[in-house]
Short mmCIF file of C-alpha atoms and ligand atoms in Angstrom, two decimals:
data_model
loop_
_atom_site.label_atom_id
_atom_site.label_comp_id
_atom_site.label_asym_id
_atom_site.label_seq_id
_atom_site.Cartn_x
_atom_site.Cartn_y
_atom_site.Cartn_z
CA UNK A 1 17.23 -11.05 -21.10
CA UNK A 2 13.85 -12.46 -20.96
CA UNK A 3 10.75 -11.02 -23.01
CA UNK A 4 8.30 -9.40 -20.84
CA UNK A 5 5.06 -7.87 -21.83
CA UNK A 6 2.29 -5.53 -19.90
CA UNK A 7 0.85 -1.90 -19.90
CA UNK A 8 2.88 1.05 -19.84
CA UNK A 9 2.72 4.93 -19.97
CA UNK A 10 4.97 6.48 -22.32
CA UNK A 11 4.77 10.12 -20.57
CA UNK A 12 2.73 11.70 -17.77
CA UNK A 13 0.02 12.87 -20.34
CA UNK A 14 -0.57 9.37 -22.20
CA UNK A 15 -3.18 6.42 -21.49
CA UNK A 16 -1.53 3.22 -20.26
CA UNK A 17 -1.01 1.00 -23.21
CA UNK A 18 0.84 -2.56 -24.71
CA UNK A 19 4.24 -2.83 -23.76
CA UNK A 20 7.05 -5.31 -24.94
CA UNK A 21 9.65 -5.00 -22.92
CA UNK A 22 12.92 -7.34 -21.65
CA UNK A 23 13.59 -8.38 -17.96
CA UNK A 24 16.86 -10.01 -16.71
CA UNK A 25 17.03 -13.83 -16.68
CA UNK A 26 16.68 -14.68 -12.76
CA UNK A 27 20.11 -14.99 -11.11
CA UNK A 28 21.85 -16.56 -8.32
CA UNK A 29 19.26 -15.28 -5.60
CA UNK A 30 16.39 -14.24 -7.62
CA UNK A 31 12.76 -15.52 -7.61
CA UNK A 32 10.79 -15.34 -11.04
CA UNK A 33 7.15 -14.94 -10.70
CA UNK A 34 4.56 -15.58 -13.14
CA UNK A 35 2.17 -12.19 -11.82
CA UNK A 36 -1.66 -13.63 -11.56
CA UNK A 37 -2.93 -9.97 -9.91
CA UNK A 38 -1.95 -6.93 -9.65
CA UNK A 39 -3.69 -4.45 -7.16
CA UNK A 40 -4.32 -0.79 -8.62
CA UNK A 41 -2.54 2.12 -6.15
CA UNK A 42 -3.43 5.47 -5.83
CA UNK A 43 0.70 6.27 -6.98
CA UNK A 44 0.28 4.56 -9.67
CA UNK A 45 -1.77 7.13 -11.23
CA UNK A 46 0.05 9.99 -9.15
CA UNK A 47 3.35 8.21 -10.85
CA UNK A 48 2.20 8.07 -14.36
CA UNK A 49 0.83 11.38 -14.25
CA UNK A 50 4.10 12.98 -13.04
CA UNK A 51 2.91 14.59 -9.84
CA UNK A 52 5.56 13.51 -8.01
CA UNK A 53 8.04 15.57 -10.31
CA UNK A 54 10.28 11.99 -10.48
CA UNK A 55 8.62 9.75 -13.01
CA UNK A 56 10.63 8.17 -15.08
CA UNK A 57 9.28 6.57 -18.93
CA UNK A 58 8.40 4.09 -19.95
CA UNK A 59 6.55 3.19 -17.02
CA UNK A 60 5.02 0.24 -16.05
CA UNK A 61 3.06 0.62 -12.72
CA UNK A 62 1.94 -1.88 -10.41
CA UNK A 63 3.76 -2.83 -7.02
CA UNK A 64 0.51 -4.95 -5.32
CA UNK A 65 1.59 -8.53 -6.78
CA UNK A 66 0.41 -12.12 -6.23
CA UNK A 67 1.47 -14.89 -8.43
CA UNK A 68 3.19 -18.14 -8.68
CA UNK A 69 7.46 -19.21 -8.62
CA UNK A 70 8.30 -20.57 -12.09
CA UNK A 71 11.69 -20.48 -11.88
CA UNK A 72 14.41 -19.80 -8.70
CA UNK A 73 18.01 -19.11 -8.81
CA UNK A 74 20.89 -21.47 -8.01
CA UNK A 75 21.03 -19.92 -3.99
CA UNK A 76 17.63 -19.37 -3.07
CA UNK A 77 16.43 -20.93 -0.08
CA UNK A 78 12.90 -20.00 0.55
CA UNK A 79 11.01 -20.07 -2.72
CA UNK A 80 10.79 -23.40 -5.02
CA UNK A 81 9.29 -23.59 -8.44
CA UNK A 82 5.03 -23.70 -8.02
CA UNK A 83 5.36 -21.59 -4.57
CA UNK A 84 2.65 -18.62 -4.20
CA UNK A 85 4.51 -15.11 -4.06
CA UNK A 86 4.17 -11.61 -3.52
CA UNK A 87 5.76 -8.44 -3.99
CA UNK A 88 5.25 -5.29 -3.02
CA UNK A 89 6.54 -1.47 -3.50
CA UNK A 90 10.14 -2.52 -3.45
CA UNK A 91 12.51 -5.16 -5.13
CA UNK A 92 16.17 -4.18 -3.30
CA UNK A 93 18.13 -1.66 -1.04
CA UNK A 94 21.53 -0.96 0.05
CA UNK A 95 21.30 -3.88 2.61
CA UNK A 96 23.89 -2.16 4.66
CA UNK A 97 22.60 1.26 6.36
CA UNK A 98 21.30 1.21 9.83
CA UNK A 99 17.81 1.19 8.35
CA UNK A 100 18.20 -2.03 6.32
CA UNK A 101 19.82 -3.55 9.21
CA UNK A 102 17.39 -2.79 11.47
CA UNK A 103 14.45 -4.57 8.70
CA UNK A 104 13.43 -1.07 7.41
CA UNK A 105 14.54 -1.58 3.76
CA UNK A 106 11.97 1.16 2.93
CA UNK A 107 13.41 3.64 4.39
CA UNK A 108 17.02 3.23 3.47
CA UNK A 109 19.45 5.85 3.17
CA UNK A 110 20.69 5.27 0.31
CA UNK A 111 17.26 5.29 -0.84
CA UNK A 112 15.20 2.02 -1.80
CA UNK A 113 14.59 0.54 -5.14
CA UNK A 114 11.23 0.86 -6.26
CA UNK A 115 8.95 -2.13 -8.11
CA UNK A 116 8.43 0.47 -11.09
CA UNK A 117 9.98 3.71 -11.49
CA UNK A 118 13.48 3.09 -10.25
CA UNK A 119 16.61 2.11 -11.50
CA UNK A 120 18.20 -1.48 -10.54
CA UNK A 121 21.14 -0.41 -8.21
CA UNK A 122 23.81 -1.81 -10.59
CA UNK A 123 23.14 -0.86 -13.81
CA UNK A 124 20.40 2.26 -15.63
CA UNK A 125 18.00 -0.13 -16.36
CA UNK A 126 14.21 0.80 -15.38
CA UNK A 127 12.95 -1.35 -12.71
CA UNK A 128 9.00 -2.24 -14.17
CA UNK A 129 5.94 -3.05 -11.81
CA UNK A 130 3.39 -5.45 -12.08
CA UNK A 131 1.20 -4.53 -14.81
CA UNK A 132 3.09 -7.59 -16.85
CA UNK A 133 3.31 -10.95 -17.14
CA UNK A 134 6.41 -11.93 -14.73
CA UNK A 135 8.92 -10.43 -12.50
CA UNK A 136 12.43 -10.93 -11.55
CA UNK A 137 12.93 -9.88 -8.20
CA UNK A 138 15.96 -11.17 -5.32
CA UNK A 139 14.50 -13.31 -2.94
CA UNK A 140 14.84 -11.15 0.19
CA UNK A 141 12.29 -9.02 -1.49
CA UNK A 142 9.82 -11.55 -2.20
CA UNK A 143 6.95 -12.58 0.65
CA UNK A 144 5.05 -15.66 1.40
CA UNK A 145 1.45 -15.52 0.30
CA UNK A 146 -0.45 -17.83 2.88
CA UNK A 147 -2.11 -20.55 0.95
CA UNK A 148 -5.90 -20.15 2.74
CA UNK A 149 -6.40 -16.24 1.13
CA UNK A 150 -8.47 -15.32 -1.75
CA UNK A 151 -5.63 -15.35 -4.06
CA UNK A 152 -6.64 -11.68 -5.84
CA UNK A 153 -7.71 -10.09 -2.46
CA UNK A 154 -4.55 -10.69 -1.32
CA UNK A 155 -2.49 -8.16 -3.87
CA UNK A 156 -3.63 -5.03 -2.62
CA UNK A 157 -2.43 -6.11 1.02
CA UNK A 158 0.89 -5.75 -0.51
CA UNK A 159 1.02 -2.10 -0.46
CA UNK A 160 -2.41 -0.87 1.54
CA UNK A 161 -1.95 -3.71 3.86
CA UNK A 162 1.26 -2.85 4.45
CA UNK A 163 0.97 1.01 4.69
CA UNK A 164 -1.39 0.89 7.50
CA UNK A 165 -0.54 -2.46 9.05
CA UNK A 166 2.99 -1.15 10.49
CA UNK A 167 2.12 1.97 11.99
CA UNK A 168 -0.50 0.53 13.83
CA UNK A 169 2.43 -2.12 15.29
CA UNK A 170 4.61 0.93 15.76
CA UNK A 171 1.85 2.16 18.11
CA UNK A 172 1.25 -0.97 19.51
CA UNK A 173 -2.34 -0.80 18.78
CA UNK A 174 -4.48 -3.70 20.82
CA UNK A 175 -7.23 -4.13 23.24
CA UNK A 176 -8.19 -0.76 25.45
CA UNK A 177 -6.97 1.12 22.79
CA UNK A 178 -9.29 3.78 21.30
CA UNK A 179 -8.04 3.99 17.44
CA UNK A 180 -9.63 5.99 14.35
CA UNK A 181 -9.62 5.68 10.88
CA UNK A 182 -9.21 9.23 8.96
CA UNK A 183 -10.88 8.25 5.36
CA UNK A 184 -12.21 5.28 4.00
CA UNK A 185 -10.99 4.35 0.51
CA UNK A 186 -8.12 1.44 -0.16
CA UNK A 187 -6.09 2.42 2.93
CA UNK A 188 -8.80 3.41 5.59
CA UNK A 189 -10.98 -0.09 4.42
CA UNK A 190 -7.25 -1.62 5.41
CA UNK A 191 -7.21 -0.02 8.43
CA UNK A 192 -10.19 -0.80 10.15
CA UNK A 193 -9.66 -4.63 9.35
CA UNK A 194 -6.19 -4.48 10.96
CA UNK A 195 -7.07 -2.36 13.97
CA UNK A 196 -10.20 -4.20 14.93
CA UNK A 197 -8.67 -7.52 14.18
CA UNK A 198 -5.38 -6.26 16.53
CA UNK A 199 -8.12 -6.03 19.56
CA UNK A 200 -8.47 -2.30 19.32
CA UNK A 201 -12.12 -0.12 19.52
CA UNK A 202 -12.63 1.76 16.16
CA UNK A 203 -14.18 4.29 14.99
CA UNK A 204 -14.27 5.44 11.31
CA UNK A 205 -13.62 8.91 11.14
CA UNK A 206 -15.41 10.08 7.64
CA UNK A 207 -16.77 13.37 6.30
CA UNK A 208 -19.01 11.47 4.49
CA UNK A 209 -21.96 9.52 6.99
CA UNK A 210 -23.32 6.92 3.76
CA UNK A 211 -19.65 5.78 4.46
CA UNK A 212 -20.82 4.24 7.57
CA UNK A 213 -22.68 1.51 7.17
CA UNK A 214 -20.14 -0.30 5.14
CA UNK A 215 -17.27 0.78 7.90
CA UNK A 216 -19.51 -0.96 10.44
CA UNK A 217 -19.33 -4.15 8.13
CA UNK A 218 -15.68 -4.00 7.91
CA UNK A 219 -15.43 -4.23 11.26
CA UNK A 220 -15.75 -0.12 13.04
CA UNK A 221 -16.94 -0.20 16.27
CA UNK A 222 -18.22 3.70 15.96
CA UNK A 223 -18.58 6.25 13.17
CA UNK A 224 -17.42 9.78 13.82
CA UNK A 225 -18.97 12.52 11.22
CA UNK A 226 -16.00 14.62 10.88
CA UNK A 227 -18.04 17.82 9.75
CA UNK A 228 -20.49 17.41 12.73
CA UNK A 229 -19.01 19.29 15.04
CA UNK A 230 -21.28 18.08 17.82
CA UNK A 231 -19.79 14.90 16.98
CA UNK A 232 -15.83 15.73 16.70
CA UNK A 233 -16.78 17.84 20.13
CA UNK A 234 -18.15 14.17 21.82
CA UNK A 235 -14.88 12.22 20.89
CA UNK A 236 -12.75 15.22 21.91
CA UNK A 237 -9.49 14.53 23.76
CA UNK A 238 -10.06 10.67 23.57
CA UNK A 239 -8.09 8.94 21.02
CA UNK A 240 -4.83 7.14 21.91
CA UNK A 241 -4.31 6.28 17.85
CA UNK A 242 -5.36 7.91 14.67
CA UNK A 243 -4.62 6.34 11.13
CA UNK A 244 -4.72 9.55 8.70
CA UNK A 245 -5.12 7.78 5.09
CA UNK A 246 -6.26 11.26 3.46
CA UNK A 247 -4.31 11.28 0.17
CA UNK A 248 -4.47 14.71 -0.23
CA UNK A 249 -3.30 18.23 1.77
CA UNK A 250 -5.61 19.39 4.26
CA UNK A 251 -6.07 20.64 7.63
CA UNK A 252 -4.71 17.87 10.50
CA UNK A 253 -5.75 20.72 13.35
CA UNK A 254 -8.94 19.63 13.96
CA UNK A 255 -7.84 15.64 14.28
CA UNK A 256 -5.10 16.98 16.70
CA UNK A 257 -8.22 18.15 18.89
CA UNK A 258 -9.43 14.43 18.89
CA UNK A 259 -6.51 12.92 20.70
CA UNK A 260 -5.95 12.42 24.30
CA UNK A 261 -2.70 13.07 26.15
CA UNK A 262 0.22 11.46 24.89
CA UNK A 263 -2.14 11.22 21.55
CA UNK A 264 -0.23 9.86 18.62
CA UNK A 265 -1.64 10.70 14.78
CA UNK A 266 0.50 8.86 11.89
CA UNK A 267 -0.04 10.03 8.73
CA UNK A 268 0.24 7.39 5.34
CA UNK A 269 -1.49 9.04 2.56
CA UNK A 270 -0.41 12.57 1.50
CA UNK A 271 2.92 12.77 0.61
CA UNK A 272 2.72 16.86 -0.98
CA UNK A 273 1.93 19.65 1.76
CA UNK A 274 -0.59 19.57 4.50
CA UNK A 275 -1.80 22.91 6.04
CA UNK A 276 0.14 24.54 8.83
CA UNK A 277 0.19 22.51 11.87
CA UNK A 278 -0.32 24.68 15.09
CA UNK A 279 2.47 24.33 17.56
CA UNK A 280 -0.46 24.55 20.63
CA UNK A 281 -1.92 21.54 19.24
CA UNK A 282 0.77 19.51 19.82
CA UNK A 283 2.49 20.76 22.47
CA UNK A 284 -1.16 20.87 25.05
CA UNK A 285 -1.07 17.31 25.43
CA UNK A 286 2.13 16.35 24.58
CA UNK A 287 0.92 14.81 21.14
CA UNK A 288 2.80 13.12 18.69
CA UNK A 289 2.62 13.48 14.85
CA UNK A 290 4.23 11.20 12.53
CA UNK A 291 4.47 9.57 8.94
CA UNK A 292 4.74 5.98 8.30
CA UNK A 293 5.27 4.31 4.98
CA UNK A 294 4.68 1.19 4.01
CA UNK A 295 6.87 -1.70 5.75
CA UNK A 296 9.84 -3.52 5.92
CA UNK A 297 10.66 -7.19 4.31
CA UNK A 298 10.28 -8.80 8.06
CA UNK A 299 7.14 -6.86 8.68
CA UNK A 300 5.61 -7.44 5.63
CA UNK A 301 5.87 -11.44 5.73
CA UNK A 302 4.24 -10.85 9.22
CA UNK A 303 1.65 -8.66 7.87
CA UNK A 304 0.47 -11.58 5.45
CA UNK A 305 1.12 -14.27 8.15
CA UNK A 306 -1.68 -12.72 10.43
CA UNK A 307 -3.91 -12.02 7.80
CA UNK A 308 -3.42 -15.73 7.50
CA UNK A 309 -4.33 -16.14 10.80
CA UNK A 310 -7.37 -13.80 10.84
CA UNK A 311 -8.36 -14.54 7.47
CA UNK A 312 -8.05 -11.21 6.23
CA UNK A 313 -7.92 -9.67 2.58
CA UNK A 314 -8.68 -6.48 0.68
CA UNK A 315 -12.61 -5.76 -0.53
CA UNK A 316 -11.81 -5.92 -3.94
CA UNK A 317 -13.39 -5.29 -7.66
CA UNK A 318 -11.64 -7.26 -10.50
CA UNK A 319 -11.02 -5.55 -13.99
CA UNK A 320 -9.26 -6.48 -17.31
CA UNK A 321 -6.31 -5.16 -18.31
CA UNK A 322 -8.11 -3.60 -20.86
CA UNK A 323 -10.09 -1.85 -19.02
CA UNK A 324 -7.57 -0.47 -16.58
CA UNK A 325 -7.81 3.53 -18.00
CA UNK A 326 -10.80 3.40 -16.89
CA UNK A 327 -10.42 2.02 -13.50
CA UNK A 328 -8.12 4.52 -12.94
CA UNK A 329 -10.29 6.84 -13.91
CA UNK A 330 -12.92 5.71 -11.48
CA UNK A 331 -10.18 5.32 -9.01
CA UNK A 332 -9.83 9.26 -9.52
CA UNK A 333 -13.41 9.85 -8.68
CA UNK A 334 -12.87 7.50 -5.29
CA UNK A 335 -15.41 5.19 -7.05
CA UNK A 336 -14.23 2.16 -6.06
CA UNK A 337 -14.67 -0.11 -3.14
CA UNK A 338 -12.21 -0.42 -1.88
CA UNK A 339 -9.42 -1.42 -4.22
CA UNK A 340 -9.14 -2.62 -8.25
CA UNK A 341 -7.30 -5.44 -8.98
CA UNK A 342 -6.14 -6.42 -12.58
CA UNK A 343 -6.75 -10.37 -13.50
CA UNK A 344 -3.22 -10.84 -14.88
CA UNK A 345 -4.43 -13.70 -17.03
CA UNK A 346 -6.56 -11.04 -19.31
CA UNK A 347 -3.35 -9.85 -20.67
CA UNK A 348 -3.18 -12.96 -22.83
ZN1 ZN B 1 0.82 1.67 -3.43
ZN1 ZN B 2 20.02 0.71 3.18
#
């Protein structure tokens, strides 16, 4: 075992705090990366806080990591010592189930293992995220970080990216497409980027119209005031895509109203219950509504690779680990744009 140390939570009511903990020494196929950012997630605080009813303590959060290959095991091929790295919300699966063999690791039947919060699938030990100073993870589940990024805008793209990167391939969002954002915080900012970069029109759907001004900078072609109802009555019937990021319950009716026929809405934020969904919404128009979460290994190197290619990263606002119970507590407020990242090298 190798020393590790980092911030934990040592139950759902505590602030996160030093942590010395031990990680396995990297075998055969493992990667060990020394973690230079680590993007803050909304489940991290849902996580540490118990909401989920699953937590499991100590707990070190963090599954939006960037850093650098220090050492590799005898059998990996892909990584060498000094490489760039990143992992994201998961670090192994059964390998085996029709999900993992068809590059879905995340949704594995036999369930996926988690960055933090899980058990490794051969022995109790806790599986610990990226709010540390390395990780041990097996190759398959590390990505390729494209040398041109801004290193620390690049973390968060490792779990928002993700999230709202492969539903908007499962749609095959692209040019003629009419596609809206639902919510503009770490996912929605995500969003926009991908879909306008994937050759789509977008419009940032928002309850909130000072919100649109800086969706217009991040690339939205149109705002849509979702408690105008002159406005959601304009855009009626006339969306082929939207991206719900809304990380809370709430009332997808009105959204079902905005899509045209054969509409599709995916939903990546809210994982408790969402208010009754009327059957007539769905069924005039033969609409679709679905859930995505995050992405695959596959898709996730892909994800990177074009935001190589397009030169695309998070919007990002850098804090010290020591100052990471209050970013969450920002985070709480939604006052942050659009995601925190921790500068791993304040952990000292
Ligand atoms: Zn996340
Ligand atoms: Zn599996």
């Amino acid at each position: 075992m190798a020393h590790a140390h980092g911030y934990a939570v040592k139950d759902a009511q505590s602030p996160l705090v030093p942590f010395q903990f031990e990680r396995r020494e990297p075998g055969p196929h493992d990667v060990c990366i020394d973690i230079l950012y680590c993007g803050i997630c909304h489940s991290d605080l849902h996580q540490a806080r118990d909401d989920w009813s699953n937590s499991l303590y100590p707990m070190v959060p963090g599954h939006e990591i960037v850093g650098r290959v220090t050492a590799v095991g005898a059998h990996v091929k892909k990584y060498k010592v000094g490489d760039l790295a990143g992992v994201g919300c998961m670090v192994d699966s059964c390998r085996h189930c029709s999900a993992c063999a068809a590059d879905l690791e995340q949704y594995c039947e036999e369930g996926a293992t988690w960055t933090y919060n899980g058990t490794e699938r051969n022995s109790d030990q806790l599986t610990f995220g990226g709010y540390s100073d390395h990780i041990v993870v097996e190759e398959h589940f590390v990505v390729k970080v494209p040398e041109n990024l801004d290193l620390k805008a690049v973390a968060p793209l490792l779990c928002a990216g993700i999230t709202t990167y492969s539903p908007l391939r499962y749609v095959k969002a692209g040019p003629g497409q009419k596609i809206g954002v639902i919510g503009l915080g770490g996912l929605g900012h995500m969003g926009v980027k991908f879909a306008k970069a994937m050759g789509a029109h977008v419009v940032m759907i928002t309850t909130s119209p000072d919100k649109g001004k800086d969706a217009k900078r991040l690339g939205a072609d149109e705002i849509l005031v979702s408690r105008d109802p002159a406005d959601m009555h304009k855009h009626a019937n006339s969306f082929d895509f939207l991206l719900n990021t809304i990380p809370v319950g709430h009332d997808v009716n009105p959204y079902l109203g905005l899509l045209k026929l054969d509409g599709k809405m995916g939903m990546v934020g809210v994982l408790t219950p969402i208010d009754p969904v009327i059957g007539g919404n769905l069924i005039f128009g033969r609409k679709s509504l679905f859930g995505s979460g995050i992405g695959g290994m596959a898709e996730t190197q892909e994800m990177l690779d074009f935001c190589g290619q397009h030169n695309i990263v998070a919007d990002v606002e850098m804090v010290s680990i020591k100052d990471v119970n209050q970013a969450w507590h920002r985070m709480e407020k939604n006052d942050v744009r659009y995601r925190f990242v921790i500068d791993m090298a304040t952990l000292g």
